[in-house]
Amino acid sequence: FVVTKPGMALHESELGSWLTARLAKFKIPRRYIIQPDALPKGGTGKILKKDLREPFWREQQRRVQG
C-alpha cells in the first residue's frame, strides 16, 4: 500500500521504475495499491493490517494463499 500526499498523483509505472532503480528485483512488490486516504490505524497508532487484507480474503473460505 502506498499513500500519496494530498494533491499529489502517482502512477504504478512511475512507482515501479523508481523502485527498480533502487531495490534488488526480489525486493520489489508484485503489486501496488495506491490510495490517497491514510491507512487504518488502531487506538495505539499501529496500522491495522487485518483491515488492509480483508478485501483480498472476502470471497475465500480460508485466509491462506497457496
Coordinates of C-alpha atoms in Angstrom, one line a residue:
F1 CA 0.0 0.0 0.0
V2 CA 1.2 3.4 -0.9
V3 CA -0.4 6.6 0.4
T4 CA 0.1 9.7 -1.6
K5 CA 0.4 13.2 -0.2
P6 CA -2.6 15.5 -0.6
G7 CA -2.7 16.9 -4.1
M8 CA -0.1 14.5 -5.5
A9 CA -0.7 11.9 -8.2
L10 CA 1.3 8.7 -8.6
H11 CA 1.0 6.0 -11.3
E12 CA 2.0 2.4 -10.9
S13 CA 4.5 2.7 -13.7
E14 CA 6.3 5.7 -12.0
L15 CA 6.5 3.8 -8.8
G16 CA 7.7 0.6 -10.5
S17 CA 10.5 2.4 -12.3
W18 CA 11.5 4.3 -9.1
L19 CA 11.7 1.0 -7.1
T20 CA 13.5 -0.8 -9.9
A21 CA 16.3 1.8 -9.8
R22 CA 16.7 1.5 -6.0
L23 CA 15.9 -2.1 -5.0
A24 CA 17.0 -5.6 -5.9
K25 CA 14.5 -7.4 -8.2
F26 CA 13.4 -9.8 -5.4
K27 CA 12.5 -7.0 -3.1
I28 CA 10.1 -5.2 -5.5
P29 CA 6.4 -5.9 -4.6
R30 CA 4.4 -7.9 -7.2
R31 CA 1.5 -5.3 -7.0
Y32 CA 0.9 -1.9 -5.6
I33 CA -2.2 -0.3 -4.2
I34 CA -2.0 3.4 -4.4
Q35 CA -4.6 5.4 -2.3
P36 CA -5.0 9.0 -1.2
D37 CA -6.5 8.1 2.1
A38 CA -4.5 7.3 5.3
L39 CA -4.0 3.7 6.3
P40 CA -6.4 2.4 9.0
K41 CA -4.9 2.7 12.5
G42 CA -5.9 1.4 15.9
G43 CA -6.1 3.2 19.1
T44 CA -2.3 2.8 19.7
G45 CA -1.5 4.2 16.3
K46 CA -0.4 0.9 14.7
I47 CA -1.6 0.1 11.2
L48 CA -4.4 -2.4 11.1
K49 CA -3.1 -4.9 8.7
K50 CA -6.2 -7.1 9.1
D51 CA -8.3 -4.3 7.7
L52 CA -6.0 -3.9 4.8
R53 CA -6.1 -7.6 4.0
E54 CA -9.9 -8.0 4.3
P55 CA -10.8 -7.1 0.7
F56 CA -8.4 -9.8 -0.6
W57 CA -9.9 -12.6 1.6
R58 CA -13.6 -11.6 1.3
E59 CA -14.7 -14.4 -1.0
Q60 CA -12.2 -17.1 0.2
Q61 CA -13.1 -19.9 2.6
R62 CA -9.6 -20.0 4.1
R63 CA -7.4 -17.0 4.7
V64 CA -4.2 -18.5 3.4
Q65 CA -2.5 -18.3 0.0
G66 CA -1.5 -21.5 -1.6

